[in-house]
Amino acid sequence: MTDSTAPYRILFVCLGNICRSPAGENIMQALVKKARYSEAITCDSAGTMDWHRGKLPDARMRQAATEHGYEFKGAARQVLATDLKDFDLVLAMDRSNLADLQALDPNGNDKENIRLFGSYCTGNEFPEEVPDPYYGGEEGFHTVIRMVENGCEGILAEYKNKQ
Ligand code: 4NP
């Protein structure tokens, strides 16, 4: 039985957990706080790879965040198979991340909870996948923020609709 008083737990997942998924976690948290849903929704993020364990979000990501009025926090960690049980919604930033998450769930037990982040974006301005900004220029980090803001609004709207 589900506990109706337990918070709804959202996990954002990308490759390194230093650019896109920390953007998801921190922007969703800011939105949730602004909407006064902090008791109801909690956020975390993880990477499919372990390369940056313990690191803060990338300095370029944090700089772009500051310019958009956010302060991004966090310490990178790798996603675990148990996360698929511990979180109500696990959001992959791109299709490769989605395939890696699905590989952690070979029997498909948690498939309803694993989704592509871009499926929450509205309008036709955004691609299906959040583009990986790591090897590109500064503008890529601003694109991540704009797309993540749009998708997080969609997640919150869907959550409110279900209440
Ligand atoms: P993220 O970006 O998956 O959005 O955190 C990347 C971070 C690190 C690397 C690639 C993408 N890397 O190759 O180290």
JSON list of C-alpha atoms and ligand atoms in Angstrom, two decimals:
[
{"chain": "A", "resi": 1, "resn": "MET", "atom": "CA", "xyz": [0.00, 0.00, 0.00]},
{"chain": "A", "resi": 2, "resn": "THR", "atom": "CA", "xyz": [1.29, 3.49, -0.75]},
{"chain": "A", "resi": 3, "resn": "ASP", "atom": "CA", "xyz": [1.57, 6.02, 2.05]},
{"chain": "A", "resi": 4, "resn": "SER", "atom": "CA", "xyz": [-0.34, 9.11, 0.95]},
{"chain": "A", "resi": 5, "resn": "THR", "atom": "CA", "xyz": [1.62, 11.31, 3.38]},
{"chain": "A", "resi": 6, "resn": "ALA", "atom": "CA", "xyz": [5.03, 10.27, 1.98]},
{"chain": "A", "resi": 7, "resn": "PRO", "atom": "CA", "xyz": [6.65, 12.76, -0.36]},
{"chain": "A", "resi": 8, "resn": "TYR", "atom": "CA", "xyz": [6.73, 12.14, -4.10]},
{"chain": "A", "resi": 9, "resn": "ARG", "atom": "CA", "xyz": [10.37, 11.41, -4.92]},
{"chain": "A", "resi": 10, "resn": "ILE", "atom": "CA", "xyz": [11.92, 12.46, -8.23]},
{"chain": "A", "resi": 11, "resn": "LEU", "atom": "CA", "xyz": [15.37, 11.42, -9.44]},
{"chain": "A", "resi": 12, "resn": "PHE", "atom": "CA", "xyz": [17.03, 13.18, -12.40]},
{"chain": "A", "resi": 13, "resn": "VAL", "atom": "CA", "xyz": [19.64, 11.11, -14.26]},
{"chain": "A", "resi": 14, "resn": "CYS", "atom": "CA", "xyz": [22.28, 12.02, -16.85]},
{"chain": "A", "resi": 15, "resn": "LEU", "atom": "CA", "xyz": [25.71, 10.63, -17.73]},
{"chain": "A", "resi": 16, "resn": "GLY", "atom": "CA", "xyz": [28.10, 12.38, -15.33]},
{"chain": "A", "resi": 17, "resn": "ASN", "atom": "CA", "xyz": [25.74, 13.95, -12.76]},
{"chain": "A", "resi": 18, "resn": "ILE", "atom": "CA", "xyz": [27.60, 17.25, -13.01]},
{"chain": "A", "resi": 19, "resn": "CYS", "atom": "CA", "xyz": [25.64, 19.16, -15.70]},
{"chain": "A", "resi": 20, "resn": "ARG", "atom": "CA", "xyz": [22.10, 18.20, -16.77]},
{"chain": "A", "resi": 21, "resn": "SER", "atom": "CA", "xyz": [20.77, 16.14, -13.85]},
{"chain": "A", "resi": 22, "resn": "PRO", "atom": "CA", "xyz": [21.98, 18.61, -11.17]},
{"chain": "A", "resi": 23, "resn": "ALA", "atom": "CA", "xyz": [20.13, 21.25, -13.24]},
{"chain": "A", "resi": 24, "resn": "GLY", "atom": "CA", "xyz": [17.01, 19.08, -12.99]},
{"chain": "A", "resi": 25, "resn": "GLU", "atom": "CA", "xyz": [17.38, 18.53, -9.26]},
{"chain": "A", "resi": 26, "resn": "ASN", "atom": "CA", "xyz": [18.14, 22.15, -8.36]},
{"chain": "A", "resi": 27, "resn": "ILE", "atom": "CA", "xyz": [15.64, 23.81, -10.70]},
{"chain": "A", "resi": 28, "resn": "MET", "atom": "CA", "xyz": [12.84, 21.42, -9.69]},
{"chain": "A", "resi": 29, "resn": "GLN", "atom": "CA", "xyz": [13.66, 22.04, -6.03]},
{"chain": "A", "resi": 30, "resn": "ALA", "atom": "CA", "xyz": [13.50, 25.83, -6.57]},
{"chain": "A", "resi": 31, "resn": "LEU", "atom": "CA", "xyz": [10.18, 25.50, -8.39]},
{"chain": "A", "resi": 32, "resn": "VAL", "atom": "CA", "xyz": [8.75, 23.21, -5.71]},
{"chain": "A", "resi": 33, "resn": "LYS", "atom": "CA", "xyz": [9.84, 25.63, -3.00]},
{"chain": "A", "resi": 34, "resn": "LYS", "atom": "CA", "xyz": [8.29, 28.60, -4.80]},
{"chain": "A", "resi": 35, "resn": "ALA", "atom": "CA", "xyz": [5.03, 26.67, -5.19]},
{"chain": "A", "resi": 36, "resn": "ARG", "atom": "CA", "xyz": [5.17, 25.70, -1.48]},
{"chain": "A", "resi": 37, "resn": "TYR", "atom": "CA", "xyz": [5.33, 21.97, -2.26]},
{"chain": "A", "resi": 38, "resn": "SER", "atom": "CA", "xyz": [8.60, 21.28, -0.42]},
{"chain": "A", "resi": 39, "resn": "GLU", "atom": "CA", "xyz": [6.86, 18.89, 1.99]},
{"chain": "A", "resi": 40, "resn": "ALA", "atom": "CA", "xyz": [5.23, 17.02, -0.87]},
{"chain": "A", "resi": 41, "resn": "ILE", "atom": "CA", "xyz": [7.99, 16.61, -3.46]},
{"chain": "A", "resi": 42, "resn": "THR", "atom": "CA", "xyz": [11.67, 15.79, -2.98]},
{"chain": "A", "resi": 43, "resn": "CYS", "atom": "CA", "xyz": [14.41, 15.76, -5.64]},
{"chain": "A", "resi": 44, "resn": "ASP", "atom": "CA", "xyz": [17.78, 14.11, -6.13]},
{"chain": "A", "resi": 45, "resn": "SER", "atom": "CA", "xyz": [20.09, 13.44, -9.08]},
{"chain": "A", "resi": 46, "resn": "ALA", "atom": "CA", "xyz": [22.58, 10.78, -10.19]},
{"chain": "A", "resi": 47, "resn": "GLY", "atom": "CA", "xyz": [24.78, 9.80, -13.14]},
{"chain": "A", "resi": 48, "resn": "THR", "atom": "CA", "xyz": [24.88, 6.55, -15.06]},
{"chain": "A", "resi": 49, "resn": "MET", "atom": "CA", "xyz": [28.71, 6.74, -14.73]},
{"chain": "A", "resi": 50, "resn": "ASP", "atom": "CA", "xyz": [30.88, 7.07, -11.65]},
{"chain": "A", "resi": 51, "resn": "TRP", "atom": "CA", "xyz": [33.50, 9.40, -13.17]},
{"chain": "A", "resi": 52, "resn": "HIS", "atom": "CA", "xyz": [32.79, 12.49, -11.05]},
{"chain": "A", "resi": 53, "resn": "ARG", "atom": "CA", "xyz": [31.79, 10.96, -7.73]},
{"chain": "A", "resi": 54, "resn": "GLY", "atom": "CA", "xyz": [31.56, 13.56, -4.93]},
{"chain": "A", "resi": 55, "resn": "LYS", "atom": "CA", "xyz": [32.07, 16.54, -7.24]},
{"chain": "A", "resi": 56, "resn": "LEU", "atom": "CA", "xyz": [30.01, 19.70, -7.27]},
{"chain": "A", "resi": 57, "resn": "PRO", "atom": "CA", "xyz": [28.11, 20.49, -10.47]},
{"chain": "A", "resi": 58, "resn": "ASP", "atom": "CA", "xyz": [30.46, 21.60, -13.30]},
{"chain": "A", "resi": 59, "resn": "ALA", "atom": "CA", "xyz": [31.74, 25.19, -12.82]},
{"chain": "A", "resi": 60, "resn": "ARG", "atom": "CA", "xyz": [30.29, 26.22, -16.22]},
{"chain": "A", "resi": 61, "resn": "MET", "atom": "CA", "xyz": [26.90, 24.82, -15.21]},
{"chain": "A", "resi": 62, "resn": "ARG", "atom": "CA", "xyz": [27.04, 26.69, -11.90]},
{"chain": "A", "resi": 63, "resn": "GLN", "atom": "CA", "xyz": [28.01, 29.93, -13.67]},
{"chain": "A", "resi": 64, "resn": "ALA", "atom": "CA", "xyz": [25.07, 29.65, -16.07]},
{"chain": "A", "resi": 65, "resn": "ALA", "atom": "CA", "xyz": [22.81, 28.82, -13.11]},
{"chain": "A", "resi": 66, "resn": "THR", "atom": "CA", "xyz": [23.93, 31.96, -11.28]},
{"chain": "A", "resi": 67, "resn": "GLU", "atom": "CA", "xyz": [23.10, 34.03, -14.36]},
{"chain": "A", "resi": 68, "resn": "HIS", "atom": "CA", "xyz": [19.57, 32.57, -14.30]},
{"chain": "A", "resi": 69, "resn": "GLY", "atom": "CA", "xyz": [19.16, 33.26, -10.57]},
{"chain": "A", "resi": 70, "resn": "TYR", "atom": "CA", "xyz": [19.89, 29.78, -9.17]},
{"chain": "A", "resi": 71, "resn": "GLU", "atom": "CA", "xyz": [22.58, 28.34, -6.93]},
{"chain": "A", "resi": 72, "resn": "PHE", "atom": "CA", "xyz": [23.29, 24.74, -7.94]},
{"chain": "A", "resi": 73, "resn": "LYS", "atom": "CA", "xyz": [24.43, 22.41, -5.15]},
{"chain": "A", "resi": 74, "resn": "GLY", "atom": "CA", "xyz": [25.15, 18.69, -4.99]},
{"chain": "A", "resi": 75, "resn": "ALA", "atom": "CA", "xyz": [27.74, 15.94, -4.92]},
{"chain": "A", "resi": 76, "resn": "ALA", "atom": "CA", "xyz": [27.82, 13.60, -7.91]},
{"chain": "A", "resi": 77, "resn": "ARG", "atom": "CA", "xyz": [26.93, 9.96, -7.39]},
{"chain": "A", "resi": 78, "resn": "GLN", "atom": "CA", "xyz": [26.21, 6.98, -9.59]},
{"chain": "A", "resi": 79, "resn": "VAL", "atom": "CA", "xyz": [22.66, 5.72, -10.05]},
{"chain": "A", "resi": 80, "resn": "LEU", "atom": "CA", "xyz": [21.85, 2.39, -8.34]},
{"chain": "A", "resi": 81, "resn": "ALA", "atom": "CA", "xyz": [19.32, -0.30, -9.25]},
{"chain": "A", "resi": 82, "resn": "THR", "atom": "CA", "xyz": [17.70, 0.35, -5.86]},
{"chain": "A", "resi": 83, "resn": "ASP", "atom": "CA", "xyz": [17.02, 3.96, -6.92]},
{"chain": "A", "resi": 84, "resn": "LEU", "atom": "CA", "xyz": [14.41, 2.59, -9.31]},
{"chain": "A", "resi": 85, "resn": "LYS", "atom": "CA", "xyz": [12.47, 1.34, -6.27]},
{"chain": "A", "resi": 86, "resn": "ASP", "atom": "CA", "xyz": [13.27, 4.24, -3.97]},
{"chain": "A", "resi": 87, "resn": "PHE", "atom": "CA", "xyz": [12.05, 6.97, -6.34]},
{"chain": "A", "resi": 88, "resn": "ASP", "atom": "CA", "xyz": [8.54, 7.44, -7.72]},
{"chain": "A", "resi": 89, "resn": "LEU", "atom": "CA", "xyz": [9.78, 9.05, -10.93]},
{"chain": "A", "resi": 90, "resn": "VAL", "atom": "CA", "xyz": [13.21, 8.54, -12.54]},
{"chain": "A", "resi": 91, "resn": "LEU", "atom": "CA", "xyz": [13.90, 10.94, -15.40]},
{"chain": "A", "resi": 92, "resn": "ALA", "atom": "CA", "xyz": [16.54, 10.30, -18.05]},
{"chain": "A", "resi": 93, "resn": "MET", "atom": "CA", "xyz": [18.00, 13.38, -19.73]},
{"chain": "A", "resi": 94, "resn": "ASP", "atom": "CA", "xyz": [18.65, 11.58, -23.03]},
{"chain": "A", "resi": 95, "resn": "ARG", "atom": "CA", "xyz": [17.88, 8.27, -24.75]},
{"chain": "A", "resi": 96, "resn": "SER", "atom": "CA", "xyz": [21.27, 6.80, -23.87]},
{"chain": "A", "resi": 97, "resn": "ASN", "atom": "CA", "xyz": [20.62, 7.52, -20.17]},
{"chain": "A", "resi": 98, "resn": "LEU", "atom": "CA", "xyz": [17.17, 5.96, -20.60]},
{"chain": "A", "resi": 99, "resn": "ALA", "atom": "CA", "xyz": [18.66, 2.78, -22.08]},
{"chain": "A", "resi": 100, "resn": "ASP", "atom": "CA", "xyz": [21.17, 2.57, -19.20]},
{"chain": "A", "resi": 101, "resn": "LEU", "atom": "CA", "xyz": [18.34, 2.89, -16.65]},
{"chain": "A", "resi": 102, "resn": "GLN", "atom": "CA", "xyz": [16.26, 0.27, -18.44]},
{"chain": "A", "resi": 103, "resn": "ALA", "atom": "CA", "xyz": [19.28, -2.06, -18.29]},
{"chain": "A", "resi": 104, "resn": "LEU", "atom": "CA", "xyz": [19.12, -1.77, -14.47]},
{"chain": "A", "resi": 105, "resn": "ASP", "atom": "CA", "xyz": [15.52, -3.01, -14.68]},
{"chain": "A", "resi": 106, "resn": "PRO", "atom": "CA", "xyz": [15.79, -6.05, -16.97]},
{"chain": "A", "resi": 107, "resn": "ASN", "atom": "CA", "xyz": [12.40, -7.44, -15.91]},
{"chain": "A", "resi": 108, "resn": "GLY", "atom": "CA", "xyz": [10.64, -4.13, -16.47]},
{"chain": "A", "resi": 109, "resn": "ASN", "atom": "CA", "xyz": [9.29, -4.02, -12.89]},
{"chain": "A", "resi": 110, "resn": "ASP", "atom": "CA", "xyz": [9.86, -0.28, -12.63]},
{"chain": "A", "resi": 111, "resn": "LYS", "atom": "CA", "xyz": [9.27, 0.70, -16.22]},
{"chain": "A", "resi": 112, "resn": "GLU", "atom": "CA", "xyz": [6.27, 2.91, -15.41]},
{"chain": "A", "resi": 113, "resn": "ASN", "atom": "CA", "xyz": [8.52, 5.10, -13.25]},
{"chain": "A", "resi": 114, "resn": "ILE", "atom": "CA", "xyz": [11.35, 5.56, -15.77]},
{"chain": "A", "resi": 115, "resn": "ARG", "atom": "CA", "xyz": [10.74, 8.31, -18.32]},
{"chain": "A", "resi": 116, "resn": "LEU", "atom": "CA", "xyz": [12.50, 10.66, -20.70]},
{"chain": "A", "resi": 117, "resn": "PHE", "atom": "CA", "xyz": [12.68, 14.13, -19.13]},
{"chain": "A", "resi": 118, "resn": "GLY", "atom": "CA", "xyz": [11.88, 15.81, -22.46]},
{"chain": "A", "resi": 119, "resn": "SER", "atom": "CA", "xyz": [8.44, 14.18, -22.47]},
{"chain": "A", "resi": 120, "resn": "TYR", "atom": "CA", "xyz": [7.43, 16.82, -19.89]},
{"chain": "A", "resi": 121, "resn": "CYS", "atom": "CA", "xyz": [8.45, 19.78, -22.06]},
{"chain": "A", "resi": 122, "resn": "THR", "atom": "CA", "xyz": [5.70, 21.78, -23.72]},
{"chain": "A", "resi": 123, "resn": "GLY", "atom": "CA", "xyz": [5.76, 23.74, -26.97]},
{"chain": "A", "resi": 124, "resn": "ASN", "atom": "CA", "xyz": [7.91, 22.77, -29.95]},
{"chain": "A", "resi": 125, "resn": "GLU", "atom": "CA", "xyz": [10.97, 24.78, -29.00]},
{"chain": "A", "resi": 126, "resn": "PHE", "atom": "CA", "xyz": [12.74, 21.85, -27.33]},
{"chain": "A", "resi": 127, "resn": "PRO", "atom": "CA", "xyz": [14.22, 18.60, -28.64]},
{"chain": "A", "resi": 128, "resn": "GLU", "atom": "CA", "xyz": [13.29, 15.22, -27.19]},
{"chain": "A", "resi": 129, "resn": "GLU", "atom": "CA", "xyz": [16.63, 14.91, -25.40]},
{"chain": "A", "resi": 130, "resn": "VAL", "atom": "CA", "xyz": [18.42, 17.46, -23.19]},
{"chain": "A", "resi": 131, "resn": "PRO", "atom": "CA", "xyz": [21.61, 18.12, -25.22]},
{"chain": "A", "resi": 132, "resn": "ASP", "atom": "CA", "xyz": [24.83, 17.20, -23.41]},
{"chain": "A", "resi": 133, "resn": "PRO", "atom": "CA", "xyz": [26.65, 20.54, -22.88]},
{"chain": "A", "resi": 134, "resn": "TYR", "atom": "CA", "xyz": [29.91, 19.07, -21.54]},
{"chain": "A", "resi": 135, "resn": "TYR", "atom": "CA", "xyz": [32.05, 19.29, -24.68]},
{"chain": "A", "resi": 136, "resn": "GLY", "atom": "CA", "xyz": [30.43, 22.42, -26.08]},
{"chain": "A", "resi": 137, "resn": "GLY", "atom": "CA", "xyz": [30.42, 26.17, -25.38]},
{"chain": "A", "resi": 138, "resn": "GLU", "atom": "CA", "xyz": [28.76, 28.33, -22.79]},
{"chain": "A", "resi": 139, "resn": "GLU", "atom": "CA", "xyz": [25.48, 28.62, -24.71]},
{"chain": "A", "resi": 140, "resn": "GLY", "atom": "CA", "xyz": [24.83, 24.89, -24.26]},
{"chain": "A", "resi": 141, "resn": "PHE", "atom": "CA", "xyz": [24.57, 25.38, -20.50]},
{"chain": "A", "resi": 142, "resn": "HIS", "atom": "CA", "xyz": [21.95, 28.11, -20.95]},
{"chain": "A", "resi": 143, "resn": "THR", "atom": "CA", "xyz": [20.03, 25.82, -23.30]},
{"chain": "A", "resi": 144, "resn": "VAL", "atom": "CA", "xyz": [20.02, 23.14, -20.58]},
{"chain": "A", "resi": 145, "resn": "ILE", "atom": "CA", "xyz": [18.60, 25.60, -18.06]},
{"chain": "A", "resi": 146, "resn": "ARG", "atom": "CA", "xyz": [15.85, 26.82, -20.38]},
{"chain": "A", "resi": 147, "resn": "MET", "atom": "CA", "xyz": [14.81, 23.29, -21.33]},
{"chain": "A", "resi": 148, "resn": "VAL", "atom": "CA", "xyz": [14.97, 22.03, -17.75]},
{"chain": "A", "resi": 149, "resn": "GLU", "atom": "CA", "xyz": [12.87, 24.95, -16.50]},
{"chain": "A", "resi": 150, "resn": "ASN", "atom": "CA", "xyz": [10.20, 24.15, -19.09]},
{"chain": "A", "resi": 151, "resn": "GLY", "atom": "CA", "xyz": [10.15, 20.40, -18.30]},
{"chain": "A", "resi": 152, "resn": "CYS", "atom": "CA", "xyz": [10.09, 20.96, -14.53]},
{"chain": "A", "resi": 153, "resn": "GLU", "atom": "CA", "xyz": [7.01, 23.18, -14.93]},
{"chain": "A", "resi": 154, "resn": "GLY", "atom": "CA", "xyz": [5.43, 20.25, -16.78]},
{"chain": "A", "resi": 155, "resn": "ILE", "atom": "CA", "xyz": [6.33, 17.79, -14.00]},
{"chain": "A", "resi": 156, "resn": "LEU", "atom": "CA", "xyz": [4.83, 20.06, -11.34]},
{"chain": "A", "resi": 157, "resn": "ALA", "atom": "CA", "xyz": [1.67, 20.63, -13.43]},
{"chain": "A", "resi": 158, "resn": "GLU", "atom": "CA", "xyz": [1.20, 16.87, -13.84]},
{"chain": "A", "resi": 159, "resn": "TYR", "atom": "CA", "xyz": [1.78, 16.29, -10.12]},
{"chain": "A", "resi": 160, "resn": "LYS", "atom": "CA", "xyz": [-0.85, 18.93, -9.22]},
{"chain": "A", "resi": 161, "resn": "ASN", "atom": "CA", "xyz": [-3.30, 17.41, -11.70]},
{"chain": "A", "resi": 162, "resn": "LYS", "atom": "CA", "xyz": [-3.01, 14.03, -10.03]},
{"chain": "A", "resi": 163, "resn": "GLN", "atom": "CA", "xyz": [-3.79, 15.35, -6.53]},
{"chain": "B", "resi": 1, "resn": "4NP", "atom": "P1", "xyz": [26.20, 15.41, -17.75]},
{"chain": "B", "resi": 1, "resn": "4NP", "atom": "O1", "xyz": [27.42, 15.90, -18.68]},
{"chain": "B", "resi": 1, "resn": "4NP", "atom": "O2", "xyz": [25.93, 13.98, -18.16]},
{"chain": "B", "resi": 1, "resn": "4NP", "atom": "O3", "xyz": [25.08, 16.32, -18.15]},
{"chain": "B", "resi": 1, "resn": "4NP", "atom": "O4", "xyz": [26.65, 15.54, -16.32]},
{"chain": "B", "resi": 1, "resn": "4NP", "atom": "C1", "xyz": [28.64, 15.23, -18.79]},
{"chain": "B", "resi": 1, "resn": "4NP", "atom": "C2", "xyz": [29.55, 15.29, -17.75]},
{"chain": "B", "resi": 1, "resn": "4NP", "atom": "C3", "xyz": [30.77, 14.67, -17.87]},
{"chain": "B", "resi": 1, "resn": "4NP", "atom": "C4", "xyz": [31.09, 14.01, -19.04]},
{"chain": "B", "resi": 1, "resn": "4NP", "atom": "C5", "xyz": [30.18, 13.94, -20.09]},
{"chain": "B", "resi": 1, "resn": "4NP", "atom": "C6", "xyz": [28.95, 14.56, -19.96]},
{"chain": "B", "resi": 1, "resn": "4NP", "atom": "N1", "xyz": [32.36, 13.40, -19.17]},
{"chain": "B", "resi": 1, "resn": "4NP", "atom": "O5", "xyz": [32.66, 12.90, -20.28]},
{"chain": "B", "resi": 1, "resn": "4NP", "atom": "O6", "xyz": [33.13, 13.38, -18.20]}
]
